[in-house]
Short mmCIF file of N, CA and C in Angstrom, two decimals:
data_model
loop_
_atom_site.label_atom_id
_atom_site.label_comp_id
_atom_site.label_asym_id
_atom_site.label_seq_id
_atom_site.Cartn_x
_atom_site.Cartn_y
_atom_site.Cartn_z
N MET A 22 13.37 9.49 70.72
CA MET A 22 12.75 8.63 70.05
C MET A 22 12.57 9.07 68.57
N ALA A 23 12.68 8.28 67.46
CA ALA A 23 12.77 8.87 66.00
C ALA A 23 11.56 8.05 65.17
N ILE A 24 11.34 9.14 64.29
CA ILE A 24 10.20 8.69 63.68
C ILE A 24 10.54 8.88 62.38
N THR A 25 9.91 7.87 61.16
CA THR A 25 10.46 7.92 60.03
C THR A 25 8.91 8.13 59.05
N THR A 26 9.03 8.56 57.91
CA THR A 26 7.81 9.02 56.93
C THR A 26 8.01 7.91 55.94
N ALA A 27 7.25 7.36 55.20
CA ALA A 27 7.53 7.12 53.60
C ALA A 27 6.37 7.37 52.95
N ILE A 28 6.47 8.07 51.82
CA ILE A 28 5.26 7.91 50.80
C ILE A 28 5.07 7.32 49.94
N SER A 29 4.00 6.64 49.73
CA SER A 29 4.29 5.36 48.82
C SER A 29 4.30 5.52 46.88
N THR A 30 4.66 5.01 46.43
CA THR A 30 4.82 5.39 45.47
C THR A 30 3.66 5.38 44.68
N GLU A 31 2.38 4.51 44.58
CA GLU A 31 1.32 4.87 44.17
C GLU A 31 0.49 6.31 44.80
N GLU A 32 0.86 7.09 46.10
CA GLU A 32 0.85 8.34 46.05
C GLU A 32 1.29 9.42 45.23
N PHE A 33 2.72 9.23 45.09
CA PHE A 33 3.37 9.81 43.97
C PHE A 33 2.45 10.04 42.50
N LYS A 34 2.47 8.90 42.20
CA LYS A 34 1.59 8.58 40.85
C LYS A 34 0.17 9.32 40.81
N ARG A 35 -0.66 9.16 42.01
CA ARG A 35 -1.90 9.50 42.19
C ARG A 35 -1.85 11.15 42.18
N ILE A 36 -0.74 11.67 42.81
CA ILE A 36 -0.58 13.24 42.79
C ILE A 36 -0.32 13.59 41.29
N ALA A 37 0.72 13.02 40.64
CA ALA A 37 1.43 13.46 39.42
C ALA A 37 0.18 13.33 38.16
N GLN A 38 -0.81 12.49 38.43
CA GLN A 38 -1.84 12.41 37.34
C GLN A 38 -2.83 13.50 37.65
N LEU A 39 -3.13 13.73 38.83
CA LEU A 39 -4.12 15.21 38.97
C LEU A 39 -3.21 16.30 38.82
N ALA A 40 -1.71 16.40 39.17
CA ALA A 40 -1.33 17.82 39.06
C ALA A 40 -1.17 18.12 37.10
N TYR A 41 -0.55 16.91 36.22
CA TYR A 41 0.18 16.95 35.14
C TYR A 41 -0.81 16.22 34.00
N GLU A 42 -0.99 15.10 34.25
CA GLU A 42 -1.45 14.04 33.25
C GLU A 42 -2.51 14.21 32.36
N GLY A 43 -2.58 14.99 31.22
CA GLY A 43 -3.73 15.16 30.23
C GLY A 43 -3.75 16.33 29.79
N LEU A 44 -3.14 17.39 30.86
CA LEU A 44 -2.54 18.63 30.65
C LEU A 44 -2.24 19.19 29.60
N PRO A 45 -2.34 20.75 29.19
CA PRO A 45 -1.15 21.02 28.06
C PRO A 45 -0.22 21.38 28.93
N CYS A 46 1.33 21.54 28.11
CA CYS A 46 2.20 22.15 28.95
C CYS A 46 2.72 23.40 27.85
N VAL A 47 2.95 24.77 28.22
CA VAL A 47 3.38 25.47 27.23
C VAL A 47 4.35 26.29 27.76
N VAL A 48 5.63 26.47 26.87
CA VAL A 48 6.66 26.90 27.45
C VAL A 48 6.83 28.13 26.51
N SER A 49 7.18 29.24 27.08
CA SER A 49 7.05 30.84 26.30
C SER A 49 8.17 31.50 26.78
N LEU A 50 8.73 32.31 25.62
CA LEU A 50 9.97 33.39 26.07
C LEU A 50 9.40 34.55 26.18
N HIS A 51 10.26 35.53 26.91
CA HIS A 51 9.52 36.82 27.36
C HIS A 51 10.70 37.95 27.65
N ASN A 52 10.21 39.28 27.46
CA ASN A 52 11.35 39.90 28.11
C ASN A 52 10.69 40.93 29.00
N ASN A 53 11.43 40.64 30.18
CA ASN A 53 10.73 41.17 31.63
C ASN A 53 11.55 42.62 31.93
N ALA A 54 11.30 43.71 31.36
CA ALA A 54 11.69 45.00 31.70
C ALA A 54 11.17 45.44 32.88
N GLY A 55 10.06 44.70 33.79
CA GLY A 55 9.35 45.01 34.84
C GLY A 55 9.64 44.31 36.10
N GLY A 56 8.82 44.24 36.55
CA GLY A 56 8.99 43.58 38.07
C GLY A 56 8.32 42.07 37.76
N LEU A 57 8.16 41.75 36.70
CA LEU A 57 7.21 40.11 37.03
C LEU A 57 7.89 39.43 37.55
N THR A 58 7.10 38.45 38.16
CA THR A 58 7.61 37.04 38.99
C THR A 58 6.84 36.02 38.86
N ALA A 59 7.35 34.46 39.30
CA ALA A 59 6.19 33.62 39.23
C ALA A 59 4.95 34.03 39.62
N GLU A 60 4.51 34.93 40.75
CA GLU A 60 3.48 34.97 41.48
C GLU A 60 2.69 36.27 40.39
N SER A 61 3.26 36.66 39.37
CA SER A 61 2.47 37.29 38.53
C SER A 61 1.39 36.38 37.57
N THR A 62 0.49 37.14 37.03
CA THR A 62 -0.44 36.45 36.59
C THR A 62 -0.01 36.16 34.68
N LEU A 63 -0.79 35.22 34.41
CA LEU A 63 -0.41 34.74 33.08
C LEU A 63 -0.59 36.00 31.94
N ALA A 64 -1.54 36.46 32.44
CA ALA A 64 -2.08 38.14 31.39
C ALA A 64 -1.09 38.85 31.63
N ASP A 65 -0.32 38.98 32.72
CA ASP A 65 1.02 40.18 32.56
C ASP A 65 1.96 39.64 31.80
N TRP A 66 1.96 38.26 32.08
CA TRP A 66 3.41 37.59 31.19
C TRP A 66 3.22 37.88 29.89
N ASP A 67 1.93 37.52 29.45
CA ASP A 67 1.73 37.34 28.12
C ASP A 67 1.62 38.52 27.32
N ALA A 68 1.80 39.80 28.57
CA ALA A 68 2.00 41.08 27.67
C ALA A 68 3.36 41.30 27.14
N VAL A 69 4.36 40.65 27.70
CA VAL A 69 5.83 40.78 27.46
C VAL A 69 6.25 39.56 27.08
N LYS A 70 5.19 38.87 26.29
CA LYS A 70 5.70 37.56 25.57
C LYS A 70 6.40 37.76 24.19
N LEU A 71 7.33 37.51 23.26
CA LEU A 71 7.86 37.70 22.20
C LEU A 71 7.14 37.46 21.09
N PRO A 72 6.86 38.55 20.29
CA PRO A 72 5.66 38.51 19.16
C PRO A 72 6.16 37.05 18.30
N ALA A 73 5.14 36.52 17.66
CA ALA A 73 5.35 35.53 16.79
C ALA A 73 5.74 35.92 15.41
N THR A 74 7.26 36.30 15.86
CA THR A 74 8.25 36.68 14.30
C THR A 74 9.62 35.90 14.28
N ASN A 75 10.12 36.01 13.47
CA ASN A 75 11.66 35.55 13.20
C ASN A 75 11.72 34.34 13.86
N GLY A 76 10.88 33.45 13.74
CA GLY A 76 10.92 32.10 13.62
C GLY A 76 10.49 31.74 15.33
N TYR A 77 10.13 32.65 16.18
CA TYR A 77 9.70 32.30 17.44
C TYR A 77 7.94 31.89 17.27
N ALA A 78 8.08 30.62 18.13
CA ALA A 78 6.56 30.64 18.58
C ALA A 78 6.91 29.95 19.93
N ASP A 79 5.61 29.65 20.73
CA ASP A 79 5.44 29.05 22.03
C ASP A 79 5.76 27.54 21.44
N PHE A 80 6.44 26.67 22.68
CA PHE A 80 6.65 25.23 22.59
C PHE A 80 5.30 24.78 23.28
N THR A 81 4.93 23.80 22.62
CA THR A 81 3.62 23.09 23.15
C THR A 81 3.49 21.69 23.42
N VAL A 82 3.29 20.91 24.42
CA VAL A 82 2.76 19.71 24.56
C VAL A 82 1.30 19.90 24.99
N ALA A 83 0.50 19.04 23.77
CA ALA A 83 -0.84 19.13 23.80
C ALA A 83 -1.38 18.81 25.18
N SER A 84 -0.32 17.50 25.34
CA SER A 84 -1.49 16.59 26.41
C SER A 84 -0.52 15.82 26.90
N LEU A 85 -0.05 16.40 28.18
CA LEU A 85 1.37 15.27 29.18
C LEU A 85 0.83 14.12 29.07
N PRO A 86 1.93 13.25 28.96
CA PRO A 86 1.68 12.00 29.21
C PRO A 86 1.58 11.33 30.60
N ALA A 87 1.51 9.79 31.21
CA ALA A 87 1.76 9.47 32.06
C ALA A 87 3.50 9.44 32.33
N GLY A 88 3.67 9.71 33.52
CA GLY A 88 5.06 9.79 34.04
C GLY A 88 5.49 8.14 34.65
N GLY A 89 6.32 8.62 35.23
CA GLY A 89 6.85 7.07 35.66
C GLY A 89 7.67 7.41 36.82
N LEU A 90 7.68 6.38 37.81
CA LEU A 90 8.64 6.37 39.01
C LEU A 90 10.40 6.22 38.67
N ASP A 91 11.17 6.92 39.15
CA ASP A 91 12.77 6.98 39.10
C ASP A 91 12.79 6.48 40.51
N ALA A 92 12.75 5.31 40.20
CA ALA A 92 13.44 4.41 41.56
C ALA A 92 14.60 4.64 41.93
N GLY A 93 15.57 5.23 41.05
CA GLY A 93 17.36 5.31 41.62
C GLY A 93 17.29 6.17 42.78
N SER A 94 18.31 6.72 42.74
CA SER A 94 18.73 7.86 43.90
C SER A 94 17.84 8.84 43.82
N ASP A 95 17.16 9.50 42.83
CA ASP A 95 16.03 10.55 42.52
C ASP A 95 14.70 9.70 43.70
N ASP A 96 14.14 8.93 43.63
CA ASP A 96 13.07 8.51 44.30
C ASP A 96 11.74 9.30 44.02
N ARG A 97 11.48 9.46 42.86
CA ARG A 97 10.47 10.59 42.43
C ARG A 97 9.66 10.23 41.46
N TRP A 98 8.38 10.83 41.08
CA TRP A 98 7.71 10.54 40.31
C TRP A 98 7.87 11.33 39.07
N GLU A 99 8.26 11.17 37.82
CA GLU A 99 8.82 12.28 36.84
C GLU A 99 8.00 12.23 35.67
N ILE A 100 7.45 13.70 35.27
CA ILE A 100 6.79 13.51 34.25
C ILE A 100 7.56 14.40 32.93
N GLY A 101 7.38 14.08 31.62
CA GLY A 101 8.28 14.82 30.74
C GLY A 101 7.24 14.64 29.49
N GLY A 102 7.91 14.90 28.11
CA GLY A 102 7.20 14.78 26.80
C GLY A 102 6.94 13.34 26.51
N THR A 103 7.39 12.52 27.01
CA THR A 103 6.82 11.25 26.46
C THR A 103 6.46 10.28 27.94
N ALA A 104 6.16 9.43 27.80
CA ALA A 104 5.79 8.48 28.85
C ALA A 104 6.74 7.66 29.54
N GLY A 105 6.68 7.47 30.95
CA GLY A 105 7.52 6.83 31.76
C GLY A 105 8.35 8.14 32.32
N ALA A 106 9.20 7.16 33.28
CA ALA A 106 10.23 8.05 34.06
C ALA A 106 11.80 8.66 33.16
N ASN A 107 12.02 9.47 33.96
CA ASN A 107 13.60 9.76 33.03
C ASN A 107 13.23 10.41 31.82
N THR A 108 12.35 11.19 31.80
CA THR A 108 11.82 12.02 30.22
C THR A 108 11.96 13.28 30.66
N TYR A 109 11.99 14.38 29.20
CA TYR A 109 11.78 15.53 29.68
C TYR A 109 10.67 16.39 28.64
N VAL A 110 10.55 17.19 28.79
CA VAL A 110 9.83 18.39 27.76
C VAL A 110 11.10 19.22 27.26
N GLU A 111 11.35 18.82 25.93
CA GLU A 111 12.37 19.52 25.03
C GLU A 111 11.76 20.80 24.64
N ALA A 112 12.15 21.81 25.18
CA ALA A 112 11.62 22.95 24.37
C ALA A 112 12.91 23.68 23.70
N ALA A 113 12.66 23.64 22.05
CA ALA A 113 13.51 24.07 21.28
C ALA A 113 12.80 25.46 20.81
N PHE A 114 13.63 26.40 20.67
CA PHE A 114 13.25 27.27 19.96
C PHE A 114 14.27 28.19 19.04
N THR A 115 13.93 27.82 17.55
CA THR A 115 14.98 28.28 16.58
C THR A 115 14.29 29.42 15.73
N ALA A 116 15.73 30.11 15.66
CA ALA A 116 15.27 31.60 14.88
C ALA A 116 15.53 31.81 13.70
N GLU A 117 14.92 32.62 13.28
CA GLU A 117 15.05 33.13 11.63
C GLU A 117 15.16 34.35 11.50
N GLY A 118 15.45 34.82 10.34
CA GLY A 118 15.59 36.21 9.91
C GLY A 118 16.46 37.21 10.85
N ALA A 119 15.90 37.84 11.59
CA ALA A 119 16.77 38.74 12.56
C ALA A 119 16.95 37.94 13.83
N GLY A 120 16.43 36.97 14.29
CA GLY A 120 16.49 36.39 15.57
C GLY A 120 15.44 37.23 16.51
N PHE A 121 16.11 36.48 17.71
CA PHE A 121 15.13 37.08 18.86
C PHE A 121 16.10 37.05 20.04
N THR A 122 15.47 38.05 21.16
CA THR A 122 16.30 38.24 22.62
C THR A 122 14.91 37.99 23.54
N PHE A 123 15.85 37.41 24.55
CA PHE A 123 14.56 37.10 25.74
C PHE A 123 15.38 37.07 27.05
N ASP A 124 14.62 37.24 27.95
CA ASP A 124 15.47 37.17 29.72
C ASP A 124 14.60 36.31 30.11
N THR A 125 13.64 35.78 30.08
CA THR A 125 12.54 35.02 30.74
C THR A 125 12.24 33.94 30.18
N VAL A 126 12.03 32.75 30.71
CA VAL A 126 11.20 31.63 30.15
C VAL A 126 9.81 31.22 31.19
N VAL A 127 8.77 31.33 30.67
CA VAL A 127 7.59 30.88 31.55
C VAL A 127 7.08 29.48 31.04
N ILE A 128 6.92 28.56 31.94
CA ILE A 128 6.18 27.26 32.08
C ILE A 128 4.81 27.18 32.75
N ARG A 129 3.82 26.95 31.56
CA ARG A 129 2.31 27.13 32.27
C ARG A 129 2.09 25.55 31.85
N VAL A 130 1.32 25.00 32.92
CA VAL A 130 0.51 23.60 33.03
C VAL A 130 -0.79 23.81 33.18
N GLY A 131 -1.62 23.64 32.11
CA GLY A 131 -2.97 23.65 32.52
C GLY A 131 -3.31 24.65 31.86
N THR A 132 -5.00 25.18 32.66
CA THR A 132 -5.30 26.43 32.41
C THR A 132 -5.44 27.78 33.23
N GLY A 133 -4.73 27.23 34.19
CA GLY A 133 -4.72 28.21 35.52
C GLY A 133 -4.01 29.81 35.15
N LEU A 134 -4.46 30.51 36.11
CA LEU A 134 -4.27 32.01 36.20
C LEU A 134 -2.71 32.40 36.06
N TYR A 135 -1.81 31.75 36.66
CA TYR A 135 -0.61 31.43 36.83
C TYR A 135 0.35 30.47 36.47
N PRO A 136 1.49 30.80 36.32
CA PRO A 136 2.78 30.43 35.89
C PRO A 136 3.09 28.85 36.58
N HIS A 137 3.25 27.64 36.06
CA HIS A 137 3.91 26.79 36.69
C HIS A 137 5.32 27.10 37.29
N SER A 138 6.28 27.77 36.46
CA SER A 138 7.67 28.02 36.72
C SER A 138 8.01 29.26 36.03
N VAL A 139 9.02 29.71 36.57
CA VAL A 139 9.69 30.94 35.44
C VAL A 139 11.00 31.00 35.93
N LEU A 140 11.59 30.80 34.73
CA LEU A 140 13.11 30.61 34.70
C LEU A 140 13.86 32.01 34.04
N VAL A 141 14.61 32.37 34.78
CA VAL A 141 15.05 34.02 34.60
C VAL A 141 16.74 34.13 34.24
N GLU A 142 16.83 34.39 32.78
CA GLU A 142 18.18 34.21 32.06
C GLU A 142 18.99 35.36 32.60
N SER A 143 20.02 35.81 32.96
CA SER A 143 20.91 36.91 32.81
C SER A 143 22.72 36.50 32.91
N PRO A 144 22.96 37.14 31.83
CA PRO A 144 22.10 38.30 31.03
C PRO A 144 21.00 37.78 30.23
N ALA A 145 20.53 38.60 29.14
CA ALA A 145 19.58 38.05 28.12
C ALA A 145 20.04 37.41 27.08
N ILE A 146 19.36 36.12 26.53
CA ILE A 146 19.84 35.22 25.58
C ILE A 146 19.47 36.00 24.12
N THR A 147 20.37 35.83 23.59
CA THR A 147 20.36 36.27 22.10
C THR A 147 20.35 34.94 21.14
N VAL A 148 19.40 34.71 20.45
CA VAL A 148 18.97 33.62 19.48
C VAL A 148 19.20 34.22 18.15
N ALA A 149 20.39 34.01 17.32
CA ALA A 149 20.55 34.61 16.15
C ALA A 149 20.25 33.41 14.88
N ALA A 150 19.46 33.99 13.89
CA ALA A 150 19.09 32.98 12.81
C ALA A 150 19.78 31.83 12.54
N GLY A 151 19.01 30.87 12.84
CA GLY A 151 19.82 29.59 12.24
C GLY A 151 20.12 28.71 13.69
N GLN A 152 20.19 29.40 14.32
CA GLN A 152 20.51 28.79 15.91
C GLN A 152 19.42 28.46 16.51
N THR A 153 19.34 27.49 17.76
CA THR A 153 18.40 26.90 18.75
C THR A 153 18.50 27.00 19.87
N GLN A 154 18.28 27.52 20.91
CA GLN A 154 17.98 27.35 22.64
C GLN A 154 16.86 26.73 22.45
N THR A 155 17.70 25.31 23.59
CA THR A 155 16.63 24.39 24.16
C THR A 155 16.70 24.18 25.57
N TYR A 156 15.45 24.38 26.07
CA TYR A 156 15.51 24.02 27.34
C TYR A 156 14.70 22.74 28.00
N ARG A 157 15.65 21.88 28.68
CA ARG A 157 15.01 20.65 29.17
C ARG A 157 14.64 20.50 30.26
N ILE A 158 12.78 20.48 30.50
CA ILE A 158 12.06 20.99 31.39
C ILE A 158 11.56 19.16 32.28
N GLN A 159 11.78 19.05 33.21
CA GLN A 159 11.44 17.70 33.67
C GLN A 159 10.34 18.19 34.90
N LEU A 160 8.91 17.64 34.91
CA LEU A 160 8.14 17.89 35.74
C LEU A 160 8.21 17.10 36.90
N LEU A 161 7.79 17.10 38.27
CA LEU A 161 7.95 16.08 38.86
C LEU A 161 7.30 16.21 40.22
N ILE A 162 7.19 15.13 40.78
CA ILE A 162 6.55 15.05 42.25
C ILE A 162 7.65 14.29 43.16
N ASP A 163 8.09 15.02 44.07
CA ASP A 163 9.19 14.51 44.90
C ASP A 163 8.73 14.42 46.50
N ASN A 164 9.38 13.55 47.34
CA ASN A 164 9.20 13.61 48.64
C ASN A 164 10.01 14.58 49.37
N ILE A 165 10.64 15.50 48.67
CA ILE A 165 11.47 16.27 49.65
C ILE A 165 10.75 17.66 49.94
#
């Protein structure tokens, strides 16, 4: 006997609104020489964040907009930097002066104590003066 479950798109929308809509999203760059993980606190991550020099600054979306249903093959509720589905937070970091090097990207949503997610670069990324490193981030609620 088989059973099939379907989650309504209105439930996707409700969960996305509670989890993301209206909250700030901050993307920051770090040098993690230690053992920090996605389970480490934001205070621990802030201790190894790049200093605000050589053009580096955190990338911030002050208030995440309403997302939208991507009813195509993804069938999920997506949230990005602009309202609607199929949008992304385009976090761009442009270096000046001596540039900067980092090995970890930390994404925070809202004001919690822990990151939303952590991206680890291996090897570390060096951004020279005049260069830009961009991360295309999509937040989502999925039925998988």
